[in-house]
Coordinates of C-alpha atoms and ligand atoms in Angstrom, one line a residue:
M182 CA -24.5 7.7 59.9
T183 CA -21.3 7.1 58.0
M184 CA -23.2 4.4 55.7
V185 CA -25.7 7.2 54.7
L186 CA -22.9 9.6 54.1
K187 CA -21.2 6.9 51.8
L188 CA -24.1 6.6 50.2
F189 CA -24.9 10.2 49.9
E190 CA -21.3 10.5 48.4
I191 CA -21.7 7.7 46.0
S192 CA -24.9 9.0 44.8
D193 CA -23.5 12.3 44.6
F194 CA -20.4 10.8 42.6
L195 CA -23.2 9.1 40.4
L196 CA -25.2 12.0 39.9
L197 CA -22.3 14.2 38.9
L198 CA -20.8 11.7 36.4
S199 CA -24.3 11.2 34.9
A200 CA -24.1 15.3 34.6
I201 CA -21.0 15.1 32.8
I202 CA -22.1 12.3 30.3
T203 CA -25.2 14.4 30.0
I204 CA -23.5 17.5 29.1
Y205 CA -20.9 15.6 26.7
V206 CA -23.8 14.0 25.0
A207 CA -25.8 17.0 24.3
Q208 CA -23.0 18.9 23.3
Y209 CA -21.5 16.1 21.0
Y210 CA -25.4 15.9 19.3
Y211 CA -25.6 19.7 19.0
K212 CA -22.2 19.8 17.3
Y213 CA -23.5 17.2 15.2
F214 CA -27.0 18.6 14.3
T215 CA -25.6 22.1 13.4
R216 CA -22.5 20.8 11.8
V217 CA -21.6 22.6 8.5
N218 CA -23.0 20.9 5.1
P219 CA -24.9 18.3 7.1
L220 CA -24.7 15.0 4.6
P221 CA -26.5 11.6 4.7
G222 CA -24.7 8.8 6.3
P223 CA -24.8 6.4 9.0
F224 CA -26.4 7.9 12.6
P225 CA -23.0 8.4 14.9
F226 CA -22.9 7.5 18.5
P227 CA -21.2 9.6 21.0
F228 CA -17.3 9.1 22.0
I229 CA -17.4 6.3 19.2
G230 CA -18.7 7.8 16.1
N231 CA -19.7 5.3 13.5
L232 CA -17.2 2.7 15.2
P233 CA -19.9 0.2 16.3
Q234 CA -21.2 0.1 12.8
Y235 CA -17.7 -0.3 11.4
N236 CA -16.0 -2.6 13.7
L237 CA -19.3 -4.8 14.8
W238 CA -20.9 -4.9 11.3
F239 CA -18.0 -5.1 8.7
K240 CA -15.5 -6.3 11.0
G241 CA -13.4 -3.4 10.3
D242 CA -13.4 -4.0 6.8
I243 CA -12.9 -1.0 4.7
K244 CA -13.9 -2.6 1.5
A245 CA -17.3 -3.5 2.6
F246 CA -17.8 -0.5 5.0
Y247 CA -17.7 1.9 2.6
G248 CA -18.9 -0.1 -0.3
Y249 CA -22.0 -0.7 1.9
N250 CA -22.5 3.1 2.9
Y251 CA -21.9 4.0 -0.5
K252 CA -25.1 1.8 -1.9
K253 CA -27.0 3.2 0.9
Y254 CA -26.0 7.4 0.8
G255 CA -24.6 7.6 -2.6
D256 CA -21.9 9.8 -4.2
I257 CA -21.2 11.8 -1.4
Y258 CA -22.1 10.7 2.5
E259 CA -20.2 11.3 5.9
V260 CA -19.0 8.7 8.5
H261 CA -17.8 9.5 11.8
L262 CA -14.4 7.6 12.7
N263 CA -11.8 8.1 14.9
G264 CA -12.7 11.4 15.8
N265 CA -13.0 12.7 12.4
R266 CA -15.5 13.6 10.3
N267 CA -14.7 12.0 6.8
I268 CA -16.5 13.1 3.7
V269 CA -16.5 10.4 1.4
L270 CA -16.5 11.3 -2.4
A271 CA -17.1 8.9 -5.3
R272 CA -17.7 10.9 -8.3
V273 CA -14.7 12.0 -10.1
E274 CA -16.4 15.7 -10.7
Y275 CA -16.3 15.9 -6.8
I276 CA -12.5 15.1 -6.9
E277 CA -10.8 17.3 -9.6
K278 CA -9.7 19.9 -6.9
L279 CA -8.3 17.2 -4.4
L280 CA -6.2 15.6 -7.0
T281 CA -5.3 18.2 -9.8
P282 CA -1.7 17.4 -10.8
S283 CA -1.0 21.4 -10.7
I284 CA 1.7 22.3 -8.4
K285 CA -0.9 25.4 -7.2
N286 CA -2.6 22.5 -5.8
S287 CA -2.4 23.0 -2.2
H288 CA -4.3 20.2 -0.8
L289 CA -1.5 17.5 -0.2
A290 CA -2.3 16.5 3.5
R291 CA -3.4 13.1 3.5
Y292 CA -4.4 13.2 7.6
P293 CA -6.2 15.8 9.6
N294 CA -3.2 15.4 12.1
D295 CA 0.4 14.5 12.1
E296 CA 1.2 14.8 16.1
G297 CA 1.1 10.9 16.3
L298 CA 3.2 10.4 13.2
N299 CA 5.6 12.9 14.6
E300 CA 5.9 11.0 17.6
L301 CA 6.4 7.6 16.1
G302 CA 9.2 9.4 14.3
I303 CA 8.1 8.9 10.6
G304 CA 6.1 12.2 10.1
G305 CA 7.7 15.0 8.3
K306 CA 10.1 12.9 6.6
G307 CA 10.2 11.0 3.5
I308 CA 7.3 11.5 1.3
L309 CA 4.8 8.9 2.4
F310 CA 3.9 10.6 5.7
N311 CA 5.1 13.7 4.8
Q312 CA 2.5 16.5 5.6
D313 CA 5.3 19.4 5.7
H314 CA 4.6 20.6 1.8
K315 CA 7.9 21.9 1.1
S316 CA 10.0 19.1 3.0
W317 CA 7.7 16.5 0.5
K318 CA 7.9 18.5 -2.4
Y319 CA 12.3 18.2 -1.6
N320 CA 12.1 14.4 -0.5
R321 CA 9.8 13.4 -3.5
Q322 CA 12.0 15.1 -6.1
F323 CA 14.8 12.4 -5.6
F324 CA 12.7 9.7 -4.6
T325 CA 11.1 10.0 -8.2
Q326 CA 14.2 10.7 -9.9
A327 CA 15.7 7.3 -8.4
I328 CA 12.8 5.2 -8.9
L329 CA 12.0 6.4 -12.5
S330 CA 15.1 6.3 -14.0
P331 CA 15.6 3.9 -16.8
K332 CA 18.7 2.2 -15.3
F333 CA 16.6 1.5 -11.9
N334 CA 13.9 -0.4 -14.5
N335 CA 16.3 -2.1 -15.7
E336 CA 17.5 -2.8 -12.7
A337 CA 13.6 -4.2 -11.7
I338 CA 13.7 -6.2 -14.8
Y339 CA 16.7 -8.1 -13.8
W340 CA 15.8 -8.4 -9.8
T341 CA 12.1 -9.6 -11.0
N342 CA 14.0 -12.5 -12.8
R343 CA 16.6 -13.1 -10.7
L344 CA 14.3 -13.6 -7.6
F345 CA 12.1 -15.5 -9.6
D346 CA 14.6 -18.2 -10.2
E347 CA 15.5 -18.1 -6.5
L348 CA 11.8 -18.8 -5.8
E349 CA 11.4 -21.5 -8.5
G350 CA 14.4 -23.1 -6.8
Y351 CA 12.4 -23.5 -3.6
W352 CA 9.5 -24.6 -5.4
N353 CA 11.1 -27.5 -7.4
K354 CA 12.1 -28.8 -4.0
L355 CA 9.0 -28.4 -2.2
Y356 CA 6.3 -28.9 -4.8
L357 CA 7.6 -29.9 -8.1
K358 CA 9.9 -33.2 -7.6
E359 CA 8.3 -35.9 -9.8
E360 CA 7.6 -37.7 -6.5
I361 CA 6.1 -34.8 -5.1
I362 CA 4.0 -33.7 -8.0
K363 CA 1.7 -36.5 -7.8
E364 CA 0.7 -35.4 -3.8
N365 CA -0.7 -32.4 -5.7
K366 CA 0.4 -30.1 -2.4
N367 CA -1.1 -26.9 -2.0
I368 CA 0.7 -23.6 -2.0
D369 CA -0.2 -20.5 0.0
F370 CA 0.5 -18.1 -3.1
T371 CA -0.2 -15.1 -1.0
T372 CA 2.5 -15.7 1.5
W373 CA 5.2 -16.8 -1.0
F374 CA 4.7 -13.4 -3.1
S375 CA 4.5 -11.4 0.1
Q376 CA 8.2 -12.8 0.6
Y377 CA 9.3 -12.6 -2.7
T378 CA 8.3 -8.8 -2.7
N379 CA 10.3 -8.1 0.6
D380 CA 13.3 -9.5 -0.9
M381 CA 12.7 -7.6 -4.3
I382 CA 11.8 -4.3 -2.6
I383 CA 14.8 -4.3 -0.3
K384 CA 17.0 -5.3 -2.7
L385 CA 16.0 -2.2 -5.2
L386 CA 16.0 0.3 -2.4
T387 CA 19.2 -0.4 -0.8
G388 CA 21.2 -2.7 -2.7
E389 CA 21.1 -5.2 0.1
R390 CA 19.9 -8.8 -0.2
S391 CA 17.3 -10.1 2.2
Y392 CA 16.5 -13.5 2.8
S393 CA 12.3 -13.6 3.3
M394 CA 11.5 -16.1 0.6
A395 CA 14.7 -18.4 2.0
A396 CA 13.4 -17.8 5.7
Y397 CA 9.8 -19.0 4.8
F398 CA 11.4 -22.1 2.8
D399 CA 13.2 -23.1 5.8
T400 CA 9.9 -23.2 7.9
L401 CA 8.6 -25.4 5.1
S402 CA 11.2 -28.0 4.3
D403 CA 13.7 -30.0 6.2
E404 CA 16.4 -29.3 3.8
K405 CA 17.4 -25.7 4.5
S406 CA 18.2 -23.0 2.3
E407 CA 22.1 -22.4 1.1
H408 CA 22.4 -19.1 2.7
P409 CA 23.7 -19.2 6.5
R410 CA 21.6 -19.0 9.3
A411 CA 22.2 -15.8 10.9
I412 CA 22.2 -14.0 7.8
V413 CA 18.6 -15.2 7.0
D414 CA 17.6 -14.3 10.3
D415 CA 19.1 -10.8 10.3
S416 CA 17.1 -9.9 7.5
V417 CA 14.1 -11.5 8.7
R418 CA 14.4 -9.3 12.1
L419 CA 14.3 -6.3 9.8
V420 CA 11.5 -7.4 7.8
Q421 CA 9.7 -8.3 10.9
A422 CA 9.9 -4.7 12.6
L423 CA 9.1 -3.2 9.0
R424 CA 5.9 -5.1 8.7
K425 CA 4.7 -4.5 12.3
L426 CA 5.3 -1.0 11.4
L427 CA 3.4 -1.4 8.1
V428 CA 0.5 -2.6 10.5
G429 CA 0.6 -0.7 13.3
F430 CA 1.5 3.0 12.3
I431 CA -2.5 3.5 12.1
L432 CA -2.6 3.2 16.0
F433 CA -0.6 6.5 16.0
V434 CA -2.8 8.3 13.6
Y435 CA -6.0 7.7 14.8
V436 CA -6.3 6.8 18.6
P437 CA -5.9 9.8 20.7
P438 CA -2.4 10.4 22.9
F439 CA -3.7 9.9 26.1
L440 CA -4.6 6.2 25.4
R441 CA -1.4 5.6 23.6
H442 CA 0.4 6.8 26.8
Y443 CA -1.7 5.7 29.6
I444 CA -4.0 2.9 28.8
P445 CA -2.1 -0.4 29.3
Y446 CA -3.7 -2.4 25.9
F447 CA -2.6 1.0 23.7
K448 CA 0.4 1.9 25.6
N449 CA 2.1 -1.6 25.2
K450 CA 1.1 -1.7 21.4
A451 CA 2.9 2.0 21.0
D452 CA 5.7 1.1 22.9
D453 CA 6.4 -2.1 20.9
L454 CA 5.9 -0.1 17.8
L455 CA 8.4 2.7 18.7
Q456 CA 11.1 -0.1 19.7
S457 CA 10.4 -1.4 16.4
V458 CA 11.0 2.2 14.8
R459 CA 14.2 2.7 16.9
F460 CA 15.4 -0.9 15.5
I461 CA 14.4 0.3 12.0
N462 CA 16.4 3.6 12.2
K463 CA 19.2 1.7 13.7
R464 CA 19.6 -0.9 10.7
L465 CA 18.8 1.6 7.9
D466 CA 21.5 4.2 9.3
E467 CA 24.2 1.1 9.5
I468 CA 23.3 0.2 5.6
I469 CA 23.4 4.3 5.0
K470 CA 26.9 4.7 6.5
N471 CA 28.2 1.5 4.9
R472 CA 27.0 2.9 1.4
R473 CA 28.3 6.2 1.7
K474 CA 31.7 4.6 2.5
E475 CA 31.5 2.5 -0.5
I476 CA 30.7 5.3 -2.8
E477 CA 33.7 7.7 -1.3
N478 CA 35.9 4.9 -1.8
T479 CA 34.6 4.7 -5.5
P480 CA 36.8 6.7 -8.2
L481 CA 34.6 9.2 -10.0
D482 CA 34.8 7.5 -13.1
K483 CA 33.8 4.2 -11.7
S484 CA 30.1 3.4 -12.0
L485 CA 28.1 3.1 -9.0
P486 CA 25.3 0.5 -8.4
N487 CA 21.4 1.5 -9.8
D488 CA 19.4 1.0 -6.0
M489 CA 17.6 3.7 -4.6
L490 CA 19.9 4.4 -1.9
T491 CA 23.1 5.2 -4.0
S492 CA 20.9 7.4 -6.1
V493 CA 19.6 9.4 -3.0
I494 CA 23.2 9.6 -1.4
T495 CA 24.6 11.1 -4.8
A496 CA 21.8 13.5 -5.3
N497 CA 22.8 17.0 -6.0
T498 CA 26.6 16.0 -5.4
P499 CA 29.0 16.0 -8.0
R500 CA 28.0 12.6 -9.2
D501 CA 24.4 13.2 -9.7
V502 CA 23.8 13.7 -13.6
N503 CA 20.9 15.4 -12.7
Y504 CA 21.8 17.9 -10.5
T505 CA 18.7 19.6 -9.2
K506 CA 19.3 23.5 -8.5
T507 CA 16.0 24.3 -8.1
V508 CA 12.8 22.4 -6.5
G509 CA 9.4 24.2 -7.5
G510 CA 10.7 27.5 -7.8
E511 CA 13.2 27.6 -4.7
A512 CA 16.9 26.8 -4.6
L513 CA 17.1 23.5 -2.5
N514 CA 20.5 22.2 -4.1
R515 CA 21.6 20.5 -1.2
P516 CA 22.2 16.9 -0.6
L517 CA 19.7 14.7 1.3
T518 CA 20.7 14.2 4.9
D519 CA 20.8 10.5 6.5
S520 CA 17.6 11.1 8.3
E521 CA 15.7 12.3 5.1
I522 CA 17.7 9.3 3.1
R523 CA 16.0 6.8 5.8
G524 CA 12.9 8.3 5.4
N525 CA 12.7 7.7 1.8
I526 CA 14.0 3.9 1.9
L527 CA 11.4 3.5 4.5
D528 CA 8.8 4.8 2.6
G529 CA 9.4 2.8 -0.4
F530 CA 9.3 -0.4 1.7
L531 CA 5.9 0.6 3.2
A532 CA 4.4 1.3 0.1
G533 CA 5.6 -1.0 -2.3
T534 CA 5.6 -4.4 -0.8
D535 CA 1.9 -5.4 0.5
T536 CA 0.1 -3.5 -2.5
T537 CA 2.2 -5.5 -5.3
A538 CA 2.0 -8.9 -3.4
N539 CA -1.6 -8.8 -3.1
T540 CA -2.5 -7.6 -6.6
I541 CA -0.3 -10.6 -8.0
S542 CA -2.9 -12.8 -6.0
Y543 CA -5.8 -11.0 -7.3
I544 CA -4.5 -11.8 -10.7
V545 CA -3.9 -15.3 -10.5
Y546 CA -7.8 -15.3 -9.0
Y547 CA -9.1 -13.6 -11.7
L548 CA -7.0 -15.8 -14.2
A549 CA -8.6 -18.8 -12.5
H550 CA -12.1 -17.6 -12.9
Y551 CA -12.0 -16.4 -16.5
P552 CA -10.4 -19.2 -18.8
D553 CA -11.4 -17.1 -22.0
V554 CA -8.8 -14.2 -20.6
K555 CA -6.3 -16.6 -19.4
K556 CA -6.2 -18.4 -23.2
K557 CA -6.0 -14.7 -24.9
M558 CA -3.0 -14.0 -22.3
M559 CA -1.3 -17.4 -23.0
E560 CA -1.6 -16.9 -26.7
E561 CA 0.2 -13.3 -26.3
I562 CA 2.9 -15.3 -24.0
D563 CA 3.6 -18.2 -26.3
M564 CA 3.9 -15.6 -29.3
I565 CA 6.7 -13.5 -27.4
F566 CA 8.7 -16.4 -25.8
Q567 CA 8.2 -18.7 -28.6
G568 CA 8.1 -21.9 -26.3
D569 CA 11.0 -20.4 -24.4
K570 CA 10.2 -20.9 -20.7
T571 CA 13.3 -20.1 -18.8
R572 CA 15.2 -16.9 -20.7
P573 CA 15.4 -14.0 -18.7
I574 CA 12.4 -11.4 -19.7
T575 CA 13.7 -8.2 -21.4
E576 CA 12.6 -4.8 -21.2
D577 CA 11.4 -5.3 -25.0
D578 CA 9.2 -8.3 -23.7
F579 CA 8.0 -6.0 -21.1
Q580 CA 6.9 -2.9 -23.6
K581 CA 5.1 -5.9 -25.8
L582 CA 2.9 -7.8 -22.8
K583 CA 0.3 -5.5 -23.8
Y584 CA -2.2 -7.9 -23.1
C585 CA -0.6 -9.0 -19.5
E586 CA -0.6 -5.1 -18.7
A587 CA -4.6 -5.0 -19.6
I588 CA -5.0 -7.8 -17.1
V589 CA -3.0 -6.1 -14.2
K590 CA -5.1 -2.8 -14.8
E591 CA -8.3 -4.9 -15.1
V592 CA -7.9 -6.6 -12.1
S593 CA -6.9 -3.6 -10.1
R594 CA -10.0 -1.6 -11.2
I595 CA -12.3 -4.3 -10.2
F596 CA -10.6 -5.4 -7.2
T597 CA -9.0 -2.4 -6.2
V598 CA -6.3 -3.1 -3.7
V599 CA -5.8 0.7 -2.2
P600 CA -9.5 1.0 -1.9
T601 CA -9.6 4.7 -0.5
I602 CA -7.6 7.7 -1.4
L603 CA -7.1 10.5 1.8
R604 CA -6.9 13.9 1.3
T605 CA -7.1 16.7 4.1
I606 CA -7.4 20.4 3.1
K607 CA -5.4 22.6 4.9
K608 CA -7.3 25.8 3.4
P609 CA -10.9 26.3 3.0
D610 CA -12.3 25.5 -0.3
E611 CA -15.2 24.6 -2.1
I612 CA -15.3 20.9 -3.0
A613 CA -18.0 18.8 -4.6
G614 CA -20.2 21.7 -4.4
Y615 CA -19.9 22.8 -0.8
K616 CA -17.6 25.2 1.0
W617 CA -15.4 23.4 3.7
P618 CA -13.2 24.8 6.5
V619 CA -9.7 23.9 7.0
N620 CA -8.9 20.4 7.9
T621 CA -11.7 18.9 6.6
F622 CA -10.7 15.4 6.2
F623 CA -11.7 13.6 2.6
R624 CA -12.0 10.0 1.8
I625 CA -12.3 9.3 -2.1
N626 CA -13.9 6.0 -2.7
A627 CA -11.9 4.6 -5.7
D628 CA -13.6 1.2 -5.6
A629 CA -16.8 3.0 -5.9
I630 CA -15.6 5.1 -9.0
H631 CA -14.2 2.0 -10.5
H632 CA -17.1 0.4 -10.6
N633 CA -19.6 3.5 -11.7
K634 CA -21.2 3.2 -15.0
D635 CA -20.7 6.7 -15.8
Y636 CA -17.3 6.2 -16.3
W637 CA -17.1 2.4 -17.2
E638 CA -19.2 0.4 -19.6
E639 CA -20.1 -2.5 -18.3
P640 CA -18.6 -2.0 -14.8
D641 CA -19.0 -5.4 -13.2
K642 CA -17.8 -7.4 -15.8
F643 CA -13.9 -8.4 -15.8
N644 CA -12.8 -7.2 -19.4
P645 CA -9.0 -6.4 -19.9
D646 CA -10.1 -5.8 -23.5
R647 CA -11.5 -2.4 -22.4
W648 CA -7.8 -1.3 -21.9
L649 CA -7.1 -2.3 -25.5
I650 CA -9.4 -0.6 -27.2
E651 CA -8.1 2.6 -29.1
G652 CA -9.8 5.9 -28.6
S653 CA -11.6 4.5 -25.2
E654 CA -9.3 6.2 -23.0
S655 CA -10.9 6.0 -19.4
K656 CA -12.3 9.4 -18.3
K657 CA -9.8 11.4 -16.2
L658 CA -9.4 10.6 -12.4
S659 CA -11.9 7.6 -13.0
F660 CA -9.0 4.8 -12.5
L661 CA -7.2 5.6 -9.2
M662 CA -5.3 2.2 -9.1
F663 CA -2.2 4.7 -8.0
G664 CA -4.1 7.6 -6.6
G665 CA -3.7 10.8 -8.6
G666 CA -2.7 14.3 -8.6
L667 CA 0.5 15.5 -7.2
R668 CA 0.8 12.3 -4.5
I669 CA 0.3 9.8 -7.2
C670 CA 2.1 6.8 -6.4
P671 CA 5.8 7.5 -7.5
G672 CA 6.4 3.4 -7.7
R673 CA 3.9 3.2 -10.6
K674 CA 6.5 1.8 -12.9
L675 CA 8.1 -0.1 -11.0
A676 CA 4.8 -2.2 -9.8
M677 CA 3.6 -2.6 -13.5
I678 CA 7.4 -3.9 -14.3
E679 CA 6.9 -6.3 -11.4
L680 CA 3.2 -7.4 -11.9
V681 CA 3.6 -7.5 -15.7
C682 CA 6.8 -9.5 -15.9
L683 CA 5.5 -11.9 -12.8
T684 CA 2.4 -12.7 -14.7
A685 CA 4.4 -13.9 -17.7
L686 CA 7.3 -15.8 -15.8
L687 CA 4.6 -17.7 -14.0
Y688 CA 2.1 -18.6 -16.7
R689 CA 4.8 -19.2 -19.4
K690 CA 5.9 -22.2 -17.4
Y691 CA 3.1 -23.3 -14.9
E692 CA -0.3 -24.3 -15.1
I693 CA -2.0 -22.8 -11.9
D694 CA -5.2 -23.8 -10.6
L695 CA -7.1 -22.6 -7.6
V696 CA -7.5 -25.3 -5.1
D697 CA -11.2 -24.5 -4.5
M698 CA -12.6 -22.7 -7.2
N699 CA -15.8 -22.0 -5.0
A700 CA -14.2 -19.9 -2.4
S701 CA -14.3 -16.3 -2.7
L702 CA -11.3 -14.3 -2.1
D703 CA -10.3 -14.6 1.8
V704 CA -9.3 -10.8 2.3
V705 CA -9.4 -8.2 5.1
S706 CA -9.5 -4.5 4.2
G707 CA -7.6 -1.9 5.7
G708 CA -5.4 0.7 4.2
V709 CA -4.7 -1.9 1.7
T710 CA -6.8 -4.8 0.7
A711 CA -4.9 -7.5 1.9
C712 CA -5.3 -11.8 0.9
N713 CA -5.2 -13.8 3.6
E714 CA -4.5 -17.0 1.5
L715 CA -4.7 -18.1 -1.8
L716 CA -4.5 -21.4 -2.0
V717 CA -3.1 -22.9 -5.6
K718 CA -2.0 -26.2 -7.3
I719 CA 0.9 -25.7 -9.9
K720 CA 2.7 -28.1 -12.2
P721 CA 4.8 -27.6 -15.2
R722 CA 3.0 -26.6 -18.7
N723 CA 3.4 -29.5 -21.0
Ligands
LIG1073 C1 0.7 -2.5 -7.4 C2 1.3 -1.6 -6.6 C3 0.9 -0.2 -6.1 C4 -0.5 0.2 -5.8 C5 -1.8 0.0 -6.2 C6 -0.1 1.5 -5.1 C7 -1.0 2.4 -5.2 C8 -0.5 3.3 -4.2 C9 -1.8 4.5 -4.1 C10 -3.1 4.6 -4.3 C11 -0.8 5.6 -3.4 C12 -1.8 7.0 -2.8 C13 -1.6 8.1 -3.7 C14 -2.5 9.2 -3.7 O1 -2.5 9.4 -2.3 O2 -3.1 9.9 -4.3 C15 0.7 5.5 -3.3 C16 1.4 6.3 -2.8 C17 2.6 5.8 -2.9 N1 3.2 4.5 -3.3 FE1 2.3 3.2 -4.4 N2 1.5 1.7 -5.0 C18 2.1 0.4 -5.6 C19 3.5 0.1 -5.5 C20 4.1 1.1 -4.9 C21 5.7 0.6 -5.1 C22 6.2 -0.4 -5.7 C23 6.4 1.8 -4.6 C24 7.9 1.9 -4.3 C25 8.9 1.4 -4.0 C26 5.3 2.8 -4.3 C27 5.4 3.9 -3.5 C28 4.6 4.9 -3.1 C29 4.7 5.8 -2.1 C30 6.4 6.4 -1.9 C31 3.9 6.7 -2.1 C32 3.4 8.1 -1.4 C33 3.4 9.0 -2.6 C34 3.3 10.5 -1.7 O3 3.1 10.4 -0.6 O4 3.6 11.5 -2.4 N3 4.1 2.1 -4.5 N4 0.6 4.1 -3.9

């Protein structure tokens, strides 16, 4: 009897469960088939949308996934991921409203919701993850003021040279001694430049030295770097926490709170990330506090360092030459709080390291495959430096390195490091010929736009010269290396300084060859397309 009851109970339970699932599935597909503006796209599954196609077929590679669907479905299609309907756009005519630089443009949000980012403590602060229009505008004003100032640019050129000297010091010991050159050792270029950009951005943003390159050198060499171990370890801890946040924040954007809070796999990851954020905040707060003290103790007539931290601390104080009385028509003439300052510094790190480091790897890859381009570049470099392989690069040199600049742009067009750009509309609007409700999530496929023959002549040809032909400016919004509109990358000048100067510093002195000319680029593409490894051999140029 109890057996029968038990069976009855189990079958009842299964019946109930299957009824719930059937209702959910029916409701899911009812919503899907009655959605506003149905567009072509891969067919979604209940609960998981297009996750199987994205994860199983394309191994979570954004570039490959959106590239494949673009070929199949065209300039406008939809995919369903992470509980959101993504409208994917690949024509400049479709994105004008989203990326118009007018202050009247209200489509400034990136993500459909910011609950998770707020929970992580990075939403509503700084600029990168800030979806609050007023607060974003306020912070962006000071970020831009700091990073685009001439003295910041000079600082960037100075540190590009200085850290390159440090890098060469390590390379000399590891790869370039007479007896080692014969061994023809492989260098993982990507890892070195990832460490380089960490050290570079931390110095420029905070004025503090960090020792990522030294730490990497220490892992490769028996002879250790000259920097005290404790200082190296301390800076590595900060960089590791920052990198964890950079890679992991997406968990707080797309994974539902229930999973983050209660399901062990997600909860452990979420807790780990929250701990990293607490650590980062504590370290940055210490740095901010110390700098405030240093500034207070510096007489008004004495100049201050040129890093971003000093600029944002002194913004809207008597030290500020650009005292800003209004921001977007509103009186916001107060200095930034510590929490706002922290948000801006954090954003500079998150947005300014991997983007730059990976681009330099792609430049090396393309130059190796296009000897004619490399030859032309060498002519420019040799003309400017006249055989001097060691003098620091100046602002004047940077301005003259036009072909190097064209190479940076062409590599970024043909192999785009940020393949898609995101916007969510916060009021209904007509976009790409359809009327969309509030909170529609758009993904602009920069990669596809960069390869569209309507905007580019022979789009698949790697041709830096296209950037130098007078009067052949690319069509508005067809080049999205740095995004566009009001949220365009504020670090673009810094990025160009780093990339152009590094290209010249590297090639004026070294011959750089790929270890395997037949290998394609080894990349994984998320928000940023990251190079896993780029093995090269270097030797001094004759
Ligand atoms: C090759 C290097 C770089 C590339 C390709 C790049 C690309 C981008 C792109 C595509 C965006 C999104 C723009 C949009 O949504 O329209 C962006 C935003 C941003 N970038 Fe960069 N970036 C680079 C370097 C840097 C550097 C060096 C910094 C600063 C230190 C920086 C700071 C930022 C910030 C703070 C944002 C957010 C802007 C906002 O939301 O208002 N980036 N970047």
